[in-house]
Amino acid sequence: RGCAEKPVIDFDCDVGFDRWESGWSDKKKKHCCALNGRACERFNCQEGASGKWVIEKTMFCCANHKVGCPAKPEIEHYDCKTNALQWKEMWDGPQQAYCCSVGGA
């Protein structure tokens, strides 16, 4: 009744699925998640080299999919108690990921 119709968005949820985290727009992610249950998670744990992931992706993928977890040091473990209250500022990425993966701070 005099109103313009909304354009129909028709995303192909198969095209580029292997790189959805970096290659899809937020609209396509939302569409494919709602319609097909694809690209619903925060990160694609199969995309990119795990050694180059941001710490948030490393912790997410390790905790949720057991992928990209930091290797445990063979001789000594990271100290997950010292500076635990200032972990974001005081610990480097590997120590953050290690301590989170073993239930530290």
Tab-separated table of N, CA, C and O in Angstrom:
chain	number	residue	atom	x	y	z
A	1	ARG	N	0.815	-1.188	0.000
A	1	ARG	CA	0.000	0.000	0.000
A	1	ARG	C	0.862	1.256	0.000
A	1	ARG	O	0.970	1.944	1.005
A	2	GLY	N	1.474	1.516	-1.058
A	2	GLY	CA	2.264	2.718	-1.184
A	2	GLY	C	3.634	2.646	-0.531
A	2	GLY	O	4.386	3.593	-0.580
A	3	CYS	N	3.956	1.558	0.118
A	3	CYS	CA	5.259	1.418	0.768
A	3	CYS	C	6.182	0.615	-0.129
A	3	CYS	O	5.764	-0.368	-0.730
A	4	ALA	N	7.390	1.058	-0.170
A	4	ALA	CA	8.365	0.315	-0.965
A	4	ALA	C	8.658	-1.012	-0.282
A	4	ALA	O	8.709	-1.101	0.940
A	5	GLU	N	8.798	-2.046	-1.085
A	5	GLU	CA	9.133	-3.356	-0.528
A	5	GLU	C	10.588	-3.382	-0.114
A	5	GLU	O	11.438	-2.780	-0.769
A	6	LYS	N	10.848	-4.084	0.988
A	6	LYS	CA	12.236	-4.248	1.406
A	6	LYS	C	12.933	-5.167	0.415
A	6	LYS	O	12.355	-6.171	-0.007
A	7	PRO	N	14.155	-4.827	0.052
A	7	PRO	CA	14.858	-5.734	-0.863
A	7	PRO	C	15.145	-7.063	-0.166
A	7	PRO	O	15.430	-7.105	1.023
A	8	VAL	N	15.023	-8.131	-0.911
A	8	VAL	CA	15.292	-9.455	-0.370
A	8	VAL	C	16.801	-9.682	-0.408
A	8	VAL	O	17.429	-9.529	-1.450
A	9	ILE	N	17.347	-10.016	0.749
A	9	ILE	CA	18.776	-10.296	0.816
A	9	ILE	C	18.944	-11.794	0.626
A	9	ILE	O	18.369	-12.582	1.365
A	10	ASP	N	19.697	-12.165	-0.374
A	10	ASP	CA	19.875	-13.581	-0.661
A	10	ASP	C	21.369	-13.886	-0.695
A	10	ASP	O	22.021	-13.759	-1.718
A	11	PHE	N	21.904	-14.230	0.479
A	11	PHE	CA	23.315	-14.572	0.568
A	11	PHE	C	23.500	-16.060	0.308
A	11	PHE	O	22.694	-16.872	0.743
A	12	ASP	N	24.567	-16.399	-0.386
A	12	ASP	CA	24.937	-17.799	-0.573
A	12	ASP	C	25.875	-18.172	0.569
A	12	ASP	O	27.017	-17.717	0.620
A	13	CYS	N	25.386	-18.984	1.490
A	13	CYS	CA	26.141	-19.310	2.705
A	13	CYS	C	27.203	-20.378	2.483
A	13	CYS	O	27.901	-20.757	3.429
A	14	ASP	N	27.343	-20.848	1.253
A	14	ASP	CA	28.411	-21.789	0.925
A	14	ASP	C	29.632	-21.063	0.360
A	14	ASP	O	30.766	-21.480	0.575
A	15	VAL	N	29.384	-19.968	-0.341
A	15	VAL	CA	30.472	-19.232	-0.980
A	15	VAL	C	31.329	-18.553	0.086
A	15	VAL	O	30.835	-17.768	0.894
A	16	GLY	N	32.602	-18.901	0.116
A	16	GLY	CA	33.549	-18.290	1.041
A	16	GLY	C	33.428	-18.755	2.479
A	16	GLY	O	33.984	-18.137	3.375
A	17	PHE	N	32.719	-19.860	2.709
A	17	PHE	CA	32.504	-20.306	4.091
A	17	PHE	C	33.812	-20.618	4.818
A	17	PHE	O	33.919	-20.395	6.019
A	18	ASP	N	34.814	-21.096	4.102
A	18	ASP	CA	36.083	-21.444	4.756
A	18	ASP	C	36.790	-20.215	5.338
A	18	ASP	O	37.650	-20.354	6.196
A	19	ARG	N	36.397	-19.017	4.913
A	19	ARG	CA	37.023	-17.787	5.431
A	19	ARG	C	35.958	-16.796	5.900
A	19	ARG	O	36.106	-15.588	5.752
A	20	TRP	N	34.891	-17.307	6.518
A	20	TRP	CA	33.781	-16.439	6.907
A	20	TRP	C	34.167	-15.375	7.923
A	20	TRP	O	33.650	-14.273	7.892
A	21	GLU	N	35.078	-15.681	8.828
A	21	GLU	CA	35.417	-14.711	9.874
A	21	GLU	C	35.958	-13.409	9.279
A	21	GLU	O	35.553	-12.320	9.673
A	22	SER	N	36.867	-13.525	8.331
A	22	SER	CA	37.484	-12.325	7.760
A	22	SER	C	36.859	-11.906	6.437
A	22	SER	O	37.001	-10.756	6.037
A	23	GLY	N	36.157	-12.815	5.773
A	23	GLY	CA	35.673	-12.521	4.428
A	23	GLY	C	34.210	-12.155	4.294
A	23	GLY	O	33.789	-11.678	3.247
A	24	TRP	N	33.409	-12.374	5.326
A	24	TRP	CA	31.980	-12.085	5.235
A	24	TRP	C	31.637	-10.803	5.983
A	24	TRP	O	32.221	-10.487	7.018
A	25	SER	N	30.636	-10.106	5.483
A	25	SER	CA	30.126	-8.922	6.184
A	25	SER	C	29.327	-9.384	7.407
A	25	SER	O	28.902	-10.543	7.492
A	26	ASP	N	29.107	-8.474	8.333
A	26	ASP	CA	28.295	-8.809	9.508
A	26	ASP	C	26.878	-9.214	9.093
A	26	ASP	O	26.282	-10.102	9.690
A	27	LYS	N	26.341	-8.573	8.052
A	27	LYS	CA	24.992	-8.913	7.579
A	27	LYS	C	24.941	-10.350	7.074
A	27	LYS	O	23.995	-11.081	7.356
A	28	LYS	N	25.966	-10.745	6.331
A	28	LYS	CA	25.982	-12.109	5.802
A	28	LYS	C	26.143	-13.119	6.937
A	28	LYS	O	25.490	-14.162	6.955
A	29	LYS	N	26.984	-12.800	7.932
A	29	LYS	CA	27.151	-13.692	9.076
A	29	LYS	C	25.827	-13.891	9.808
A	29	LYS	O	25.440	-15.016	10.138
A	30	LYS	N	25.126	-12.792	10.069
A	30	LYS	CA	23.840	-12.874	10.778
A	30	LYS	C	22.823	-13.661	9.968
A	30	LYS	O	22.090	-14.485	10.503
A	31	HIS	N	22.763	-13.397	8.672
A	31	HIS	CA	21.828	-14.088	7.787
A	31	HIS	C	22.106	-15.598	7.766
A	31	HIS	O	21.195	-16.402	7.963
A	32	CYS	N	23.352	-15.961	7.549
A	32	CYS	CA	23.702	-17.380	7.440
A	32	CYS	C	23.564	-18.093	8.782
A	32	CYS	O	23.205	-19.270	8.824
A	33	CYS	N	23.801	-17.401	9.870
A	33	CYS	CA	23.613	-18.006	11.189
A	33	CYS	C	22.137	-18.277	11.425
A	33	CYS	O	21.750	-19.381	11.817
A	34	ALA	N	21.296	-17.275	11.163
A	34	ALA	CA	19.859	-17.414	11.410
A	34	ALA	C	19.216	-18.451	10.493
A	34	ALA	O	18.374	-19.236	10.924
A	35	LEU	N	19.635	-18.466	9.238
A	35	LEU	CA	18.985	-19.341	8.267
A	35	LEU	C	19.586	-20.738	8.205
A	35	LEU	O	18.864	-21.716	8.034
A	36	ASN	N	20.912	-20.823	8.355
A	36	ASN	CA	21.587	-22.100	8.143
A	36	ASN	C	22.408	-22.579	9.339
A	36	ASN	O	23.048	-23.615	9.259
A	37	GLY	N	22.463	-21.788	10.396
A	37	GLY	CA	23.281	-22.173	11.549
A	37	GLY	C	24.771	-22.147	11.244
A	37	GLY	O	25.557	-22.855	11.870
A	38	ARG	N	25.181	-21.310	10.308
A	38	ARG	CA	26.587	-21.210	9.922
A	38	ARG	C	27.134	-19.840	10.316
A	38	ARG	O	26.433	-18.847	10.254
A	39	ALA	N	28.396	-19.809	10.724
A	39	ALA	CA	29.094	-18.568	11.104
A	39	ALA	C	28.457	-17.930	12.334
A	39	ALA	O	28.389	-16.721	12.448
A	40	CYS	N	28.003	-18.743	13.263
A	40	CYS	CA	27.328	-18.230	14.455
A	40	CYS	C	28.294	-17.913	15.596
A	40	CYS	O	27.942	-17.160	16.494
A	41	GLU	N	29.455	-18.510	15.573
A	41	GLU	CA	30.393	-18.302	16.670
A	41	GLU	C	31.172	-17.010	16.481
A	41	GLU	O	31.194	-16.425	15.405
A	42	ARG	N	31.837	-16.600	17.554
A	42	ARG	CA	32.610	-15.362	17.519
A	42	ARG	C	33.813	-15.465	16.581
A	42	ARG	O	34.182	-14.511	15.921
A	43	PHE	N	34.440	-16.638	16.557
A	43	PHE	CA	35.638	-16.837	15.743
A	43	PHE	C	35.519	-18.117	14.932
A	43	PHE	O	34.871	-19.067	15.335
A	44	ASN	N	36.215	-18.158	13.791
A	44	ASN	CA	36.347	-19.352	12.972
A	44	ASN	C	37.683	-19.989	13.337
A	44	ASN	O	38.734	-19.510	12.932
A	45	CYS	N	37.627	-21.041	14.101
A	45	CYS	CA	38.847	-21.658	14.622
A	45	CYS	C	39.591	-22.484	13.574
A	45	CYS	O	40.637	-23.058	13.868
A	46	GLN	N	39.069	-22.533	12.355
A	46	GLN	CA	39.750	-23.222	11.269
A	46	GLN	C	40.442	-22.227	10.339
A	46	GLN	O	41.119	-22.620	9.401
A	47	GLU	N	40.263	-20.944	10.609
A	47	GLU	CA	40.797	-19.910	9.712
A	47	GLU	C	42.066	-19.281	10.276
A	47	GLU	O	42.112	-18.874	11.434
A	48	GLY	N	43.070	-19.209	9.455
A	48	GLY	CA	44.313	-18.535	9.831
A	48	GLY	C	45.254	-19.428	10.628
A	48	GLY	O	44.862	-20.461	11.159
A	49	ALA	N	46.490	-19.007	10.711
A	49	ALA	CA	47.505	-19.740	11.467
A	49	ALA	C	47.337	-19.422	12.949
A	49	ALA	O	47.359	-18.249	13.336
A	50	SER	N	47.165	-20.437	13.771
A	50	SER	CA	46.880	-20.211	15.191
A	50	SER	C	47.967	-19.395	15.885
A	50	SER	O	47.668	-18.659	16.823
A	51	GLY	N	49.185	-19.472	15.452
A	51	GLY	CA	50.257	-18.698	16.062
A	51	GLY	C	50.143	-17.196	15.805
A	51	GLY	O	50.812	-16.399	16.448
A	52	LYS	N	49.270	-16.823	14.877
A	52	LYS	CA	49.094	-15.405	14.551
A	52	LYS	C	47.746	-14.862	15.010
A	52	LYS	O	47.425	-13.712	14.742
A	53	TRP	N	46.960	-15.681	15.695
A	53	TRP	CA	45.658	-15.226	16.188
A	53	TRP	C	45.827	-14.209	17.307
A	53	TRP	O	46.806	-14.246	18.054
A	54	VAL	N	44.819	-13.346	17.485
A	54	VAL	CA	44.783	-12.464	18.660
A	54	VAL	C	44.506	-13.343	19.875
A	54	VAL	O	43.944	-14.438	19.753
A	55	ILE	N	44.898	-12.882	21.045
A	55	ILE	CA	44.787	-13.689	22.254
A	55	ILE	C	43.348	-14.114	22.527
A	55	ILE	O	43.095	-15.234	22.975
A	56	GLU	N	42.383	-13.243	22.240
A	56	GLU	CA	40.972	-13.591	22.472
A	56	GLU	C	40.553	-14.788	21.619
A	56	GLU	O	39.832	-15.667	22.095
A	57	LYS	N	41.017	-14.840	20.379
A	57	LYS	CA	40.683	-15.968	19.508
A	57	LYS	C	41.375	-17.236	19.998
A	57	LYS	O	40.766	-18.306	20.033
A	58	THR	N	42.629	-17.107	20.411
A	58	THR	CA	43.357	-18.268	20.934
A	58	THR	C	42.637	-18.852	22.139
A	58	THR	O	42.417	-20.063	22.223
A	59	MET	N	42.233	-17.997	23.068
A	59	MET	CA	41.559	-18.484	24.279
A	59	MET	C	40.200	-19.084	23.941
A	59	MET	O	39.833	-20.129	24.469
A	60	PHE	N	39.436	-18.446	23.037
A	60	PHE	CA	38.123	-18.955	22.637
A	60	PHE	C	38.256	-20.329	21.979
A	60	PHE	O	37.556	-21.277	22.341
A	61	CYS	N	39.145	-20.428	21.003
A	61	CYS	CA	39.278	-21.675	20.246
A	61	CYS	C	39.830	-22.801	21.116
A	61	CYS	O	39.402	-23.949	20.995
A	62	CYS	N	40.756	-22.484	21.994
A	62	CYS	CA	41.310	-23.493	22.894
A	62	CYS	C	40.227	-23.994	23.852
A	62	CYS	O	40.031	-25.194	24.013
A	63	ALA	N	39.504	-23.066	24.470
A	63	ALA	CA	38.492	-23.437	25.459
A	63	ALA	C	37.294	-24.157	24.846
A	63	ALA	O	36.773	-25.110	25.422
A	64	ASN	N	36.874	-23.730	23.658
A	64	ASN	CA	35.644	-24.262	23.070
A	64	ASN	C	35.840	-25.401	22.077
A	64	ASN	O	34.928	-26.195	21.861
A	65	HIS	N	37.011	-25.444	21.452
A	65	HIS	CA	37.231	-26.451	20.404
A	65	HIS	C	38.541	-27.212	20.557
A	65	HIS	O	38.863	-28.046	19.716
A	66	LYS	N	39.320	-26.885	21.588
A	66	LYS	CA	40.628	-27.531	21.816
A	66	LYS	C	41.517	-27.392	20.588
A	66	LYS	O	42.253	-28.297	20.218
A	67	VAL	N	41.451	-26.220	19.952
A	67	VAL	CA	42.231	-25.908	18.758
A	67	VAL	C	43.093	-24.689	19.064
A	67	VAL	O	42.624	-23.738	19.688
A	68	GLY	N	44.345	-24.704	18.642
A	68	GLY	CA	45.212	-23.552	18.807
A	68	GLY	C	45.706	-23.344	20.229
A	68	GLY	O	46.230	-22.285	20.553
A	69	CYS	N	45.555	-24.348	21.056
A	69	CYS	CA	46.005	-24.219	22.446
A	69	CYS	C	47.521	-24.092	22.480
A	69	CYS	O	48.220	-24.749	21.717
A	70	PRO	N	48.021	-23.245	23.363
A	70	PRO	CA	49.480	-23.101	23.441
A	70	PRO	C	50.106	-24.394	23.952
A	70	PRO	O	49.520	-25.099	24.770
A	71	ALA	N	51.289	-24.675	23.429
A	71	ALA	CA	52.012	-25.857	23.904
A	71	ALA	C	52.458	-25.608	25.336
A	71	ALA	O	52.874	-24.508	25.690
A	72	LYS	N	52.350	-26.624	26.130
A	72	LYS	CA	52.795	-26.503	27.520
A	72	LYS	C	54.320	-26.621	27.542
A	72	LYS	O	54.886	-27.511	26.923
A	73	PRO	N	54.979	-25.705	28.234
A	73	PRO	CA	56.440	-25.799	28.313
A	73	PRO	C	56.859	-27.132	28.920
A	73	PRO	O	56.206	-27.632	29.825
A	74	GLU	N	57.917	-27.724	28.397
A	74	GLU	CA	58.341	-29.036	28.875
A	74	GLU	C	59.034	-28.977	30.230
A	74	GLU	O	58.858	-29.862	31.051
A	75	ILE	N	59.831	-27.967	30.470
A	75	ILE	CA	60.612	-27.931	31.698
A	75	ILE	C	59.872	-27.200	32.807
A	75	ILE	O	59.698	-27.725	33.891
A	76	GLU	N	59.442	-25.985	32.551
A	76	GLU	CA	58.726	-25.258	33.593
A	76	GLU	C	57.464	-24.624	33.021
A	76	GLU	O	57.415	-24.246	31.875
A	77	HIS	N	56.453	-24.575	33.839
A	77	HIS	CA	55.191	-23.969	33.435
A	77	HIS	C	55.228	-22.485	33.744
A	77	HIS	O	56.029	-22.017	34.540
A	78	TYR	N	54.335	-21.755	33.120
A	78	TYR	CA	54.195	-20.342	33.464
A	78	TYR	C	53.650	-20.239	34.885
A	78	TYR	O	52.865	-21.071	35.330
A	79	ASP	N	54.041	-19.202	35.567
A	79	ASP	CA	53.532	-18.923	36.908
A	79	ASP	C	52.214	-18.173	36.737
A	79	ASP	O	52.188	-17.026	36.314
A	80	CYS	N	51.120	-18.839	37.057
A	80	CYS	CA	49.788	-18.258	36.847
A	80	CYS	C	49.260	-17.543	38.091
A	80	CYS	O	48.110	-17.118	38.111
A	81	LYS	N	50.080	-17.424	39.104
A	81	LYS	CA	49.645	-16.734	40.326
A	81	LYS	C	50.297	-15.354	40.458
A	81	LYS	O	49.643	-14.399	40.844
A	82	THR	N	51.563	-15.245	40.116
A	82	THR	CA	52.262	-13.969	40.226
A	82	THR	C	51.663	-12.981	39.228
A	82	THR	O	51.516	-13.300	38.051
A	83	ASN	N	51.326	-11.814	39.698
A	83	ASN	CA	50.729	-10.741	38.890
A	83	ASN	C	49.378	-11.122	38.294
A	83	ASN	O	48.958	-10.554	37.292
A	84	ALA	N	48.678	-12.074	38.916
A	84	ALA	CA	47.399	-12.532	38.379
A	84	ALA	C	46.354	-11.416	38.321
A	84	ALA	O	45.514	-11.402	37.426
A	85	LEU	N	46.406	-10.487	39.251
A	85	LEU	CA	45.433	-9.397	39.245
A	85	LEU	C	45.699	-8.389	38.132
A	85	LEU	O	44.808	-7.658	37.715
A	86	GLN	N	46.930	-8.360	37.629
A	86	GLN	CA	47.286	-7.462	36.525
A	86	GLN	C	47.681	-8.257	35.282
A	86	GLN	O	48.543	-7.867	34.514
A	87	TRP	N	47.046	-9.403	35.096
A	87	TRP	CA	47.451	-10.307	34.024
A	87	TRP	C	47.434	-9.668	32.643
A	87	TRP	O	48.299	-9.942	31.817
A	88	LYS	N	46.471	-8.792	32.372
A	88	LYS	CA	46.405	-8.181	31.031
A	88	LYS	C	47.637	-7.331	30.746
A	88	LYS	O	48.110	-7.286	29.610
A	89	GLU	N	48.123	-6.653	31.763
A	89	GLU	CA	49.271	-5.778	31.567
A	89	GLU	C	50.605	-6.505	31.736
A	89	GLU	O	51.595	-6.143	31.111
A	90	MET	N	50.653	-7.509	32.603
A	90	MET	CA	51.927	-8.112	33.004
A	90	MET	C	52.306	-9.383	32.236
A	90	MET	O	53.473	-9.720	32.155
A	91	TRP	N	51.340	-10.106	31.719
A	91	TRP	CA	51.647	-11.374	31.047
A	91	TRP	C	51.641	-11.190	29.532
A	91	TRP	O	50.798	-10.499	28.978
A	92	ASP	N	52.552	-11.875	28.853
A	92	ASP	CA	52.536	-11.842	27.392
A	92	ASP	C	51.452	-12.798	26.886
A	92	ASP	O	50.847	-13.548	27.653
A	93	GLY	N	51.212	-12.777	25.569
A	93	GLY	CA	50.153	-13.587	24.973
A	93	GLY	C	50.242	-15.071	25.280
A	93	GLY	O	49.250	-15.682	25.696
A	94	PRO	N	51.418	-15.700	25.116
A	94	PRO	CA	51.509	-17.128	25.412
A	94	PRO	C	51.200	-17.447	26.879
A	94	PRO	O	50.543	-18.446	27.177
A	95	GLN	N	51.643	-16.591	27.805
A	95	GLN	CA	51.348	-16.856	29.217
A	95	GLN	C	49.853	-16.696	29.487
A	95	GLN	O	49.265	-17.487	30.216
A	96	GLN	N	49.218	-15.686	28.892
A	96	GLN	CA	47.774	-15.512	29.070
A	96	GLN	C	47.021	-16.743	28.583
A	96	GLN	O	46.157	-17.281	29.279
A	97	ALA	N	47.360	-17.192	27.387
A	97	ALA	CA	46.669	-18.353	26.816
A	97	ALA	C	46.932	-19.610	27.653
A	97	ALA	O	46.015	-20.384	27.918
A	98	TYR	N	48.182	-19.801	28.082
A	98	TYR	CA	48.515	-20.975	28.882
A	98	TYR	C	47.730	-20.965	30.200
A	98	TYR	O	47.085	-21.953	30.561
A	99	CYS	N	47.788	-19.843	30.920
A	99	CYS	CA	47.138	-19.799	32.232
A	99	CYS	C	45.632	-19.961	32.108
A	99	CYS	O	44.992	-20.606	32.942
A	100	CYS	N	45.035	-19.413	31.049
A	100	CYS	CA	43.589	-19.600	30.854
A	100	CYS	C	43.278	-21.055	30.495
A	100	CYS	O	42.268	-21.599	30.926
A	101	SER	N	44.152	-21.702	29.744
A	101	SER	CA	43.877	-23.084	29.334
A	101	SER	C	44.022	-24.090	30.483
A	101	SER	O	43.423	-25.145	30.444
A	102	VAL	N	44.798	-23.737	31.515
A	102	VAL	CA	44.967	-24.661	32.644
A	102	VAL	C	44.128	-24.245	33.846
A	102	VAL	O	44.277	-24.793	34.925
A	103	GLY	N	43.263	-23.254	33.634
A	103	GLY	CA	42.390	-22.828	34.728
A	103	GLY	C	43.036	-21.884	35.706
A	103	GLY	O	42.614	-21.804	36.852
A	104	GLY	N	44.044	-21.159	35.246
A	104	GLY	CA	44.707	-20.175	36.109
A	104	GLY	C	43.825	-18.973	36.310
A	104	GLY	O	42.619	-19.041	36.173
A	105	ALA	N	44.435	-17.862	36.595
A	105	ALA	CA	43.733	-16.614	36.940
A	105	ALA	C	42.577	-16.277	36.087
A	105	ALA	O	42.018	-16.524	35.264
